[in-house]
mmCIF file of C-alpha atoms and ligand atoms in Angstrom:
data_model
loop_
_atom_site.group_PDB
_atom_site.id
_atom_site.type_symbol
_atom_site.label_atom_id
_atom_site.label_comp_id
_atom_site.label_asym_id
_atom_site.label_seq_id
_atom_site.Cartn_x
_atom_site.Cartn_y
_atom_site.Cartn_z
ATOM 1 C CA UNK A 295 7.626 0.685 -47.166
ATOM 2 C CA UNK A 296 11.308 0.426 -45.905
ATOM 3 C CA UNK A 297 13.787 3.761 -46.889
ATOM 4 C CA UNK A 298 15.704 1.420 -48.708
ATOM 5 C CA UNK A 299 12.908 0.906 -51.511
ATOM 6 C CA UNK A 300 13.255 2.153 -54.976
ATOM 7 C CA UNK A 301 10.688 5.427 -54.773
ATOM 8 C CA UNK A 302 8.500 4.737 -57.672
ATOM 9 C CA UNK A 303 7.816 7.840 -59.666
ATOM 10 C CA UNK A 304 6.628 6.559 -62.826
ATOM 11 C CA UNK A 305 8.533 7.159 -65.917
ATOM 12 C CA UNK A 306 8.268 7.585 -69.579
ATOM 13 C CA UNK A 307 8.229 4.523 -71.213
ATOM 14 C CA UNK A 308 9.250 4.478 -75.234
ATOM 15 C CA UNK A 309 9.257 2.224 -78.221
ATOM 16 C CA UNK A 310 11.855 3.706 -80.662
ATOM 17 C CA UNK A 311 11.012 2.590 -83.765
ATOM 18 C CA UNK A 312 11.366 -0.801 -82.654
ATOM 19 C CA UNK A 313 11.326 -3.689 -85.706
ATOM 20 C CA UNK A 314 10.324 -7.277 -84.385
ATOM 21 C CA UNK A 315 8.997 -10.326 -85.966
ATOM 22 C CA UNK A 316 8.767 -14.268 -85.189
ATOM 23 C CA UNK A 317 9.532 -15.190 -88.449
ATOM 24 C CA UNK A 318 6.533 -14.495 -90.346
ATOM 25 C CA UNK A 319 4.554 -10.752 -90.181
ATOM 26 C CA UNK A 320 6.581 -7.793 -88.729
ATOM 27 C CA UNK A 321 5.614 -5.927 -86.383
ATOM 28 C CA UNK A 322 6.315 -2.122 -85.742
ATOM 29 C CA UNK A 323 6.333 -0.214 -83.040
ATOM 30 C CA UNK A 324 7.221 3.994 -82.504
ATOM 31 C CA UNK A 325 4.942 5.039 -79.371
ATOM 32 C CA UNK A 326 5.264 6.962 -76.150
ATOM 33 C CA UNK A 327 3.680 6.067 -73.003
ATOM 34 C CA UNK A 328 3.003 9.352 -70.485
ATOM 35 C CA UNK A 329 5.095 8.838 -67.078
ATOM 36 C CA UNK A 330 2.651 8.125 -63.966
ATOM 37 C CA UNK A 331 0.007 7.570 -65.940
ATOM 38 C CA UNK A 332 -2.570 4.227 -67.392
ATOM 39 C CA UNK A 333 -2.796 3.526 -70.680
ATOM 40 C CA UNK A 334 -4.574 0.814 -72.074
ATOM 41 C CA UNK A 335 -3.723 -1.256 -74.886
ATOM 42 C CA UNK A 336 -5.909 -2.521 -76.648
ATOM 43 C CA UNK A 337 -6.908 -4.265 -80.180
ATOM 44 C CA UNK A 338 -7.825 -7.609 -81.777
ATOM 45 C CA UNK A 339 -6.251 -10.604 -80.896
ATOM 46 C CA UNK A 340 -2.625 -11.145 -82.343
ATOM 47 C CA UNK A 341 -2.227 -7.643 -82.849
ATOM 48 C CA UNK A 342 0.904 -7.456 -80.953
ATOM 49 C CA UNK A 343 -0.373 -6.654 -77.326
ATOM 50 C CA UNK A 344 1.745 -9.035 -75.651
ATOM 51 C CA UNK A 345 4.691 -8.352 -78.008
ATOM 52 C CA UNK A 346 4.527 -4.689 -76.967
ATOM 53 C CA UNK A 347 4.931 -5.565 -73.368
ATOM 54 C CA UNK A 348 7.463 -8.219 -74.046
ATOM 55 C CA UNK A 349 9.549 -6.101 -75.559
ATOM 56 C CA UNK A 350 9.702 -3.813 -72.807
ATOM 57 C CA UNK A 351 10.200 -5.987 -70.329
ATOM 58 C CA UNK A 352 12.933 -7.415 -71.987
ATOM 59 C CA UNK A 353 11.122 -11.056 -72.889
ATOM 60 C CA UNK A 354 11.919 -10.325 -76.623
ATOM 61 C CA UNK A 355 14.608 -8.594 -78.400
ATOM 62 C CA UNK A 356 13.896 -6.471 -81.238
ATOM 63 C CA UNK A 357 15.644 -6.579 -84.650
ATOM 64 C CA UNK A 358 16.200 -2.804 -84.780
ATOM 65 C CA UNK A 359 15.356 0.100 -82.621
ATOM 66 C CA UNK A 360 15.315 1.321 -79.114
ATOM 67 C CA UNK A 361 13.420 0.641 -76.010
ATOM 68 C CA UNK A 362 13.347 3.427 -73.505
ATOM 69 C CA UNK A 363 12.170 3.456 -69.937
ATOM 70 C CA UNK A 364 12.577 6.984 -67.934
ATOM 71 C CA UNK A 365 15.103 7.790 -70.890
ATOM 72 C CA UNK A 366 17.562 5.318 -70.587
ATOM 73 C CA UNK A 367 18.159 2.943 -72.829
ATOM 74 C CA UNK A 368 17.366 -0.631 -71.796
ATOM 75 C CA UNK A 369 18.130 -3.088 -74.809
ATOM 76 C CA UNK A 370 21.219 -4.599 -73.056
ATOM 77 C CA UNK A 371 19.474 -5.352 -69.673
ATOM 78 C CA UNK A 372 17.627 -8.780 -68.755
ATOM 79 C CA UNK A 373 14.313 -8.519 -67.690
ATOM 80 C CA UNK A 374 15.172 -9.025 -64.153
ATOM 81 C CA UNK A 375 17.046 -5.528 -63.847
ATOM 82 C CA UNK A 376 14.678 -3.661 -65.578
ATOM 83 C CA UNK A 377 12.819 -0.964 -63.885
ATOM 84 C CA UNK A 378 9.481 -2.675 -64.508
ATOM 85 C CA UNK A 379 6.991 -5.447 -63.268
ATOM 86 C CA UNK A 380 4.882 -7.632 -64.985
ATOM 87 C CA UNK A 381 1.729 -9.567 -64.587
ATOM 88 C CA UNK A 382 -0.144 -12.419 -66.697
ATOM 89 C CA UNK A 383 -3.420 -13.777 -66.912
ATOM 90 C CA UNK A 384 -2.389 -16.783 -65.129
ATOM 91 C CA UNK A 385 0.766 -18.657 -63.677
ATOM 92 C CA UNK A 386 2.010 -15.549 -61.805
ATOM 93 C CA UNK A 387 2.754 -17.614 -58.776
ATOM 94 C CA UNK A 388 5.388 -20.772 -57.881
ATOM 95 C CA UNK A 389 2.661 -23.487 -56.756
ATOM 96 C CA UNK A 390 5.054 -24.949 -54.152
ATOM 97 C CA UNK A 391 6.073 -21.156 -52.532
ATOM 98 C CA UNK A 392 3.390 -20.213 -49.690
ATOM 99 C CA UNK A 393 1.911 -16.626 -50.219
ATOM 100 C CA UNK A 394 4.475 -14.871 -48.428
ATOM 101 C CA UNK A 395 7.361 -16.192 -50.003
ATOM 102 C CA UNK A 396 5.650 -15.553 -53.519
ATOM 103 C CA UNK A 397 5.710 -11.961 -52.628
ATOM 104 C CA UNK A 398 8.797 -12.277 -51.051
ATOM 105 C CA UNK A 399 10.008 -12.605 -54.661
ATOM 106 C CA UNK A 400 9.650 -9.324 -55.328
ATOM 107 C CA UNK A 401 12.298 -8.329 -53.304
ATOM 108 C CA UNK A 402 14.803 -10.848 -53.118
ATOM 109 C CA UNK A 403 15.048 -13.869 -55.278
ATOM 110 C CA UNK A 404 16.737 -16.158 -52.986
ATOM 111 C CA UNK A 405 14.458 -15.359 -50.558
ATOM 112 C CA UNK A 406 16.652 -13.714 -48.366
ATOM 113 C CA UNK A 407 14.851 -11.440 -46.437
ATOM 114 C CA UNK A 408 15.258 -8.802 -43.933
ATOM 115 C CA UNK A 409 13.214 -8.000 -41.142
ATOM 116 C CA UNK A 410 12.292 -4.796 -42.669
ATOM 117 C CA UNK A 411 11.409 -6.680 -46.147
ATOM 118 C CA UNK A 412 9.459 -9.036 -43.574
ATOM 119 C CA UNK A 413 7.463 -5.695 -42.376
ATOM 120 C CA UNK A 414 6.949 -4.626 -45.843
ATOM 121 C CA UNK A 415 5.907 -7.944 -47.388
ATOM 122 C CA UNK A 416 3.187 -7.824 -44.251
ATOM 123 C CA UNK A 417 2.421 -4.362 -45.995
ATOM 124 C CA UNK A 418 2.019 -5.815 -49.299
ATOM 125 C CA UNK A 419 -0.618 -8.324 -47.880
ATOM 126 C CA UNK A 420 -2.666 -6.355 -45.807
ATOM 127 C CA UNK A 421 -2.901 -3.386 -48.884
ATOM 128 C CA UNK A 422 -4.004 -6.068 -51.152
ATOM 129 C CA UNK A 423 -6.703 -7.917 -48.917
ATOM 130 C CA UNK A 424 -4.417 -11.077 -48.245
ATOM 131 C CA UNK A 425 -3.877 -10.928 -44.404
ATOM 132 C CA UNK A 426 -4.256 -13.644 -42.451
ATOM 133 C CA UNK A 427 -3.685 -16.230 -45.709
ATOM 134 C CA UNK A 428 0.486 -15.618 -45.714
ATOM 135 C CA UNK A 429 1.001 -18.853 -45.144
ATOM 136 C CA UNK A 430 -1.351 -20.527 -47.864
ATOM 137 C CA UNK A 431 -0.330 -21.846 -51.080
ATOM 138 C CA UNK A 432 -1.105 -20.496 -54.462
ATOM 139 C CA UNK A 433 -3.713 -23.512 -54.897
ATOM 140 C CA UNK A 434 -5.277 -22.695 -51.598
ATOM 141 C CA UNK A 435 -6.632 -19.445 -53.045
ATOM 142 C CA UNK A 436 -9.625 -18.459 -55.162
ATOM 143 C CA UNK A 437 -8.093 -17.024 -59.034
ATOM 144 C CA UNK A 438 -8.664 -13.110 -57.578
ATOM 145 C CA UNK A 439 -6.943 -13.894 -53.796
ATOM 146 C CA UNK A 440 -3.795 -15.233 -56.563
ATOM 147 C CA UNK A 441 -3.995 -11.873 -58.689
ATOM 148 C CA UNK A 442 -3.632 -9.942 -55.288
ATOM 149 C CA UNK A 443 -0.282 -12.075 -54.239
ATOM 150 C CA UNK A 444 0.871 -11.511 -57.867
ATOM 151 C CA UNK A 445 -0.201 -7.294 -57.251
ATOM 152 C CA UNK A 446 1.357 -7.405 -53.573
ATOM 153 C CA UNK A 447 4.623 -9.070 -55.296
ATOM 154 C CA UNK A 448 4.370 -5.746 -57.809
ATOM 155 C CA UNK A 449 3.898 -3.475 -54.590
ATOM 156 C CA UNK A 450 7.403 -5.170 -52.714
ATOM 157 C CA UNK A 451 8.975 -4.701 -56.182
ATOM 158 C CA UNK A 452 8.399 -0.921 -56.182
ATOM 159 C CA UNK A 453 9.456 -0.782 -59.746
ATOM 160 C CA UNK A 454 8.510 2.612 -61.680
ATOM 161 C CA UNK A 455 6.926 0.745 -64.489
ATOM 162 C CA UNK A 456 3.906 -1.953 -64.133
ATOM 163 C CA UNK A 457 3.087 -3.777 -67.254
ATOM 164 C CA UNK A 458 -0.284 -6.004 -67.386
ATOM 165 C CA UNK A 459 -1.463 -8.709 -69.472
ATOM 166 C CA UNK A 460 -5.074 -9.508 -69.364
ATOM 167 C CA UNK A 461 -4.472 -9.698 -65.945
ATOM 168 C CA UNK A 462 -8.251 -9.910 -64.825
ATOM 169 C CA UNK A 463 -9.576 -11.605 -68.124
ATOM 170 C CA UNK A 464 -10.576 -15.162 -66.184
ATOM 171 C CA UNK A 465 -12.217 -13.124 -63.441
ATOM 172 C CA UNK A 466 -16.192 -12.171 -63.336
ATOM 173 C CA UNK A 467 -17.095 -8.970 -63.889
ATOM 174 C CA UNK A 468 -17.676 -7.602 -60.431
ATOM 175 C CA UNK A 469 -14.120 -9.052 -59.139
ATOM 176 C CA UNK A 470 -13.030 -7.530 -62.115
ATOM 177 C CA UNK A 471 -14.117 -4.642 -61.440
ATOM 178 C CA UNK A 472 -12.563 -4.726 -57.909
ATOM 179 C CA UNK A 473 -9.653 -5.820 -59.130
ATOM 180 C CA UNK A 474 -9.580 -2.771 -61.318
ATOM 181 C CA UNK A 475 -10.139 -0.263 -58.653
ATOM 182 C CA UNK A 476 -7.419 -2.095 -56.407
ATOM 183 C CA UNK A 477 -5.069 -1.108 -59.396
ATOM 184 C CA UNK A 478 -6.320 2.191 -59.909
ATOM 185 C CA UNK A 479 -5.962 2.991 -56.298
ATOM 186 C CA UNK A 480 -2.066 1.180 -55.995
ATOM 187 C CA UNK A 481 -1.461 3.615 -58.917
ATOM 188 C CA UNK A 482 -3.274 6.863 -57.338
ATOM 189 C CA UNK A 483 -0.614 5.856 -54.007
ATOM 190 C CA UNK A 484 2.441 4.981 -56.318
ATOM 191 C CA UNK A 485 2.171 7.046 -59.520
ATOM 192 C CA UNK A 486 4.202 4.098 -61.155
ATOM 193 C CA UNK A 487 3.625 3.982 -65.171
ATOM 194 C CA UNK A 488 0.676 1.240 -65.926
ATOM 195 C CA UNK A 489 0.678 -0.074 -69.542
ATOM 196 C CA UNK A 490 -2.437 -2.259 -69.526
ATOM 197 C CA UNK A 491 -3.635 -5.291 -71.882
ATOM 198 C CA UNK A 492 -7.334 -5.702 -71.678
ATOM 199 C CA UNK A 493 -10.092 -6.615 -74.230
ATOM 200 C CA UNK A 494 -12.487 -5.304 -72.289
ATOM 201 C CA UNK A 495 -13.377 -1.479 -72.998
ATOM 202 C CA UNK A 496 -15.491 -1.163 -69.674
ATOM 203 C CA UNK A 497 -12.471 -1.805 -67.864
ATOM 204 C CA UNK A 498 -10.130 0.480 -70.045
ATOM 205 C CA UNK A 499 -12.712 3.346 -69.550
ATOM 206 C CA UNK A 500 -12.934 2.405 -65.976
ATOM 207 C CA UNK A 501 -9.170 2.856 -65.199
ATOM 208 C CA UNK A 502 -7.138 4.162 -68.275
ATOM 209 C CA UNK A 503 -6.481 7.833 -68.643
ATOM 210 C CA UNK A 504 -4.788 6.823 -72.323
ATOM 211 C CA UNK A 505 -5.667 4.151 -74.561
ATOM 212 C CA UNK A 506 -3.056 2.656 -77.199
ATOM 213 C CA UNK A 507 -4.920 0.616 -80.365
ATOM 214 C CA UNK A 508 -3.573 -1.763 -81.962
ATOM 215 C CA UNK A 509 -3.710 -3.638 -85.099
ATOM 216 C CA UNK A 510 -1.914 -6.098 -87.065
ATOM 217 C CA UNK A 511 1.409 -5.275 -85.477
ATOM 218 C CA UNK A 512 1.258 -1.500 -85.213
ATOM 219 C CA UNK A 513 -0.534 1.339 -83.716
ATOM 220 C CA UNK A 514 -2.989 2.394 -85.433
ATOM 221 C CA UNK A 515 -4.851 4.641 -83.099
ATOM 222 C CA UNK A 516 -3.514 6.525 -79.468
ATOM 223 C CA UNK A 517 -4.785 9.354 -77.490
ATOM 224 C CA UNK A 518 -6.822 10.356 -74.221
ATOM 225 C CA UNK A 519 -9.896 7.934 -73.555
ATOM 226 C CA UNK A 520 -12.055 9.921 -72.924
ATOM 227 C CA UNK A 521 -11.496 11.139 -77.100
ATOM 228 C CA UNK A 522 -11.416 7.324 -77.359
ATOM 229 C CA UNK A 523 -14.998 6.881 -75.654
ATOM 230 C CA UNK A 524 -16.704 9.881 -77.336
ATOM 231 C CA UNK A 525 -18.707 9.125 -80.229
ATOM 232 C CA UNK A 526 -16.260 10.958 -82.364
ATOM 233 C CA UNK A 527 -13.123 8.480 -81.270
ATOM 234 C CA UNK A 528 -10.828 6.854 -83.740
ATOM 235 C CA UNK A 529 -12.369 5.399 -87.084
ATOM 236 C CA UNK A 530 -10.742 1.607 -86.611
ATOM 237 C CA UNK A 531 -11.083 1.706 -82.569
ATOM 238 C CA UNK A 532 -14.893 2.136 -83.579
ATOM 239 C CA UNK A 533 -14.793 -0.782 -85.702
ATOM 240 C CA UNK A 534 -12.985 -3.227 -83.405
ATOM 241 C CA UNK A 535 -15.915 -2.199 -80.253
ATOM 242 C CA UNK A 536 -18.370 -2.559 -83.012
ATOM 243 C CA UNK A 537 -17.348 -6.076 -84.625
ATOM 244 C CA UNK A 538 -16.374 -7.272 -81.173
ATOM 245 C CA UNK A 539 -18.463 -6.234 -78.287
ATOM 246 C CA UNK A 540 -21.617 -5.385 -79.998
ATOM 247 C CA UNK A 541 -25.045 -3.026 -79.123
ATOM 248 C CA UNK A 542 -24.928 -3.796 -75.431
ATOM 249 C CA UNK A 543 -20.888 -3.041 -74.336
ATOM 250 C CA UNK A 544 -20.840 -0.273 -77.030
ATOM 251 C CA UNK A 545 -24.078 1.563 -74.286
ATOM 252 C CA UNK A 546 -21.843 0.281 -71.398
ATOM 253 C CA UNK A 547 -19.095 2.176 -72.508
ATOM 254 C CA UNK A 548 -20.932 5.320 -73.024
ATOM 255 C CA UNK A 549 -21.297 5.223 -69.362
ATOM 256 C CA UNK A 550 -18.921 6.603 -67.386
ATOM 257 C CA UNK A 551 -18.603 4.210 -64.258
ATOM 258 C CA UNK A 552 -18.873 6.675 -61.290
HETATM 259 P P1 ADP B 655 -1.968 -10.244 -78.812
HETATM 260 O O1 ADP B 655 -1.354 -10.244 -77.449
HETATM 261 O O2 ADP B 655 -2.404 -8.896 -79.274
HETATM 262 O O3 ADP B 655 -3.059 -11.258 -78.956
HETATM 263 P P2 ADP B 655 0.625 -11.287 -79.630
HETATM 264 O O4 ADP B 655 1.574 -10.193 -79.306
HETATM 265 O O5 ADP B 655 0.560 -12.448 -78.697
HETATM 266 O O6 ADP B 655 -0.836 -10.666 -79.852
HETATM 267 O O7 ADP B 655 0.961 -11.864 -81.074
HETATM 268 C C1 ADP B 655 1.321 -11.048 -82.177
HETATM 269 C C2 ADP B 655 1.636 -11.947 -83.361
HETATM 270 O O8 ADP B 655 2.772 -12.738 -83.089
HETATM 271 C C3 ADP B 655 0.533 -12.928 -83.691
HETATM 272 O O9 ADP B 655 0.515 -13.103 -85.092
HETATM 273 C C4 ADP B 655 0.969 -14.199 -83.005
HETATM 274 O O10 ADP B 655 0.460 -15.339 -83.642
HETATM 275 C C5 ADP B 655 2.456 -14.116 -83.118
HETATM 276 N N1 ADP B 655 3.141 -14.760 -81.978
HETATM 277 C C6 ADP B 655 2.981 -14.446 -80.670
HETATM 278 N N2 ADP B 655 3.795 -15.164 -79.872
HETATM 279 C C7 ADP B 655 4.490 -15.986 -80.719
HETATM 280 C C8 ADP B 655 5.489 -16.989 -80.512
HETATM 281 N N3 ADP B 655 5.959 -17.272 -79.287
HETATM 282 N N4 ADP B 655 5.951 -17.611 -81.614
HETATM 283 C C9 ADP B 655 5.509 -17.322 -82.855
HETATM 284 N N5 ADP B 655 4.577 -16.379 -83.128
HETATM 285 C C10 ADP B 655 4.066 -15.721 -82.054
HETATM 286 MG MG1 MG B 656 -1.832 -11.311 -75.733
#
């Protein structure tokens, strides 16, 4: 990447006491996420997942408290000059931008691009697998080749914190799983913060060094996951694997993918 890029070093990332709500049941949220680390969030649906990383990347606003990323206080900045990126399930991508220019985003949003951007959006495309297809469009790739323009966008970004919603959930499981590893290896190169949405607790043992639980609008479980995955993890985490993946995930998870 060009000397000009913002070095990503991850940072801490904090929720303050943080008060939100969309009119009908609060939600609450006082957590720390470790700097350069992945932590997955997880918990049933409408917990708040999404409203934890929407508040952070300045999407929503909360009522009261502070969000913090490397310290700093971010409440007053738009999303766009946050230190952070952030990917969805779907809809990452502008249909009518080719792949290039879809990264291209990440680094200048009039598309005004340098020749060293140029080099580093090549960069972007070869790390993630997508060389050779810069000059298809987002409906001219398979639902994996479009998570690796949205994760080579992330990579031109260079911001300190990634935040990821279900980004893999409409993929199989052995894309997934390559997916997964493409993440976990951008992060072992970057050492940006990951805060990671999944449902799936194969993939948050796979990847996540921390795991975040939560339930009806608060945490109600965090630590390391490997506490998480040992028999003796949190009482309600054990419930929610239980009730939702049943017998078979609950012996996945007791294996440590290698
Ligand atoms: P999760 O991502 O864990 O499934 P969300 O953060 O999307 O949960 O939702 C938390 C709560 O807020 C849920 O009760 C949900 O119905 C509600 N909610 C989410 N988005 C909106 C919205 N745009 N308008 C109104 N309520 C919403
Ligand atoms: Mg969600």
């Amino acid at each position: 990447m060009s000397d000009g890029a913002i070095a990503t070093k991850g940072v801490p990332v904090r929720l303050e006491k943080v008060s939100f709500t969309y009119g009908e049941a609060p939600l609450s949220f006082d957590v720390a996420f470790a700097a350069a680390e992945i932590t997955a969030i997880m918990g049933p649906s409408g917990s708040g997942k999404s409203t934890l990383l929407n508040l952070l990347a300045g999407f929503e606003t909360p009522l009261s408290g502070r969000v913090l990323i490397g310290g700093a206080d971010v409440g007053a900045e738009p999303p766009a000059s946050r230190p952070v990126s952030m990917m969805f399930q779907e809809n990452n991508l502008f249909a009518h931008l080719s792949v290039e220019q879809n990264v291209g985003l990440g680094r200048s949003p009039s598309l005004r691009l340098t020749e060293a951007d140029h080099a580093d959006i090549a960069e972007a495309l070869a790390r993630t697998g997508l060389a050779g297809k810069q000059k298809r469009l987002p409906r001219e790739l398979s639902g994996g080749e479009r998570q690796r323009v949205a994760l080579a966008r992330v990579l031109v970004r260079d911001r300190p914190v990634l935040l990821l919603d279900e980004p893999f959930a409409s993929l199989g499981p052995a894309l997934r799983n390559d997916m997964l590893d493409l993440v976990a290896d951008l992060h072992a190169e970057r050492g940006m913060t990951v805060l990671f949405v999944t449902h799936q607790p194969q993939d948050a043992r796979r990847i996540g060094q921390n795991v975040v639980f939560l339930d009806n609008g608060a945490v109600a479980a965090a630590g390391a996951a490997d506490d998480f995955f040992a028999g003796a993890g949190p009482e309600a985490f054990r419930r929610y694997i239980g009730a939702s993946a049943g017998d078979s995930v609950s012996r996945d998870i007791a294996r440590k993918p290698t």
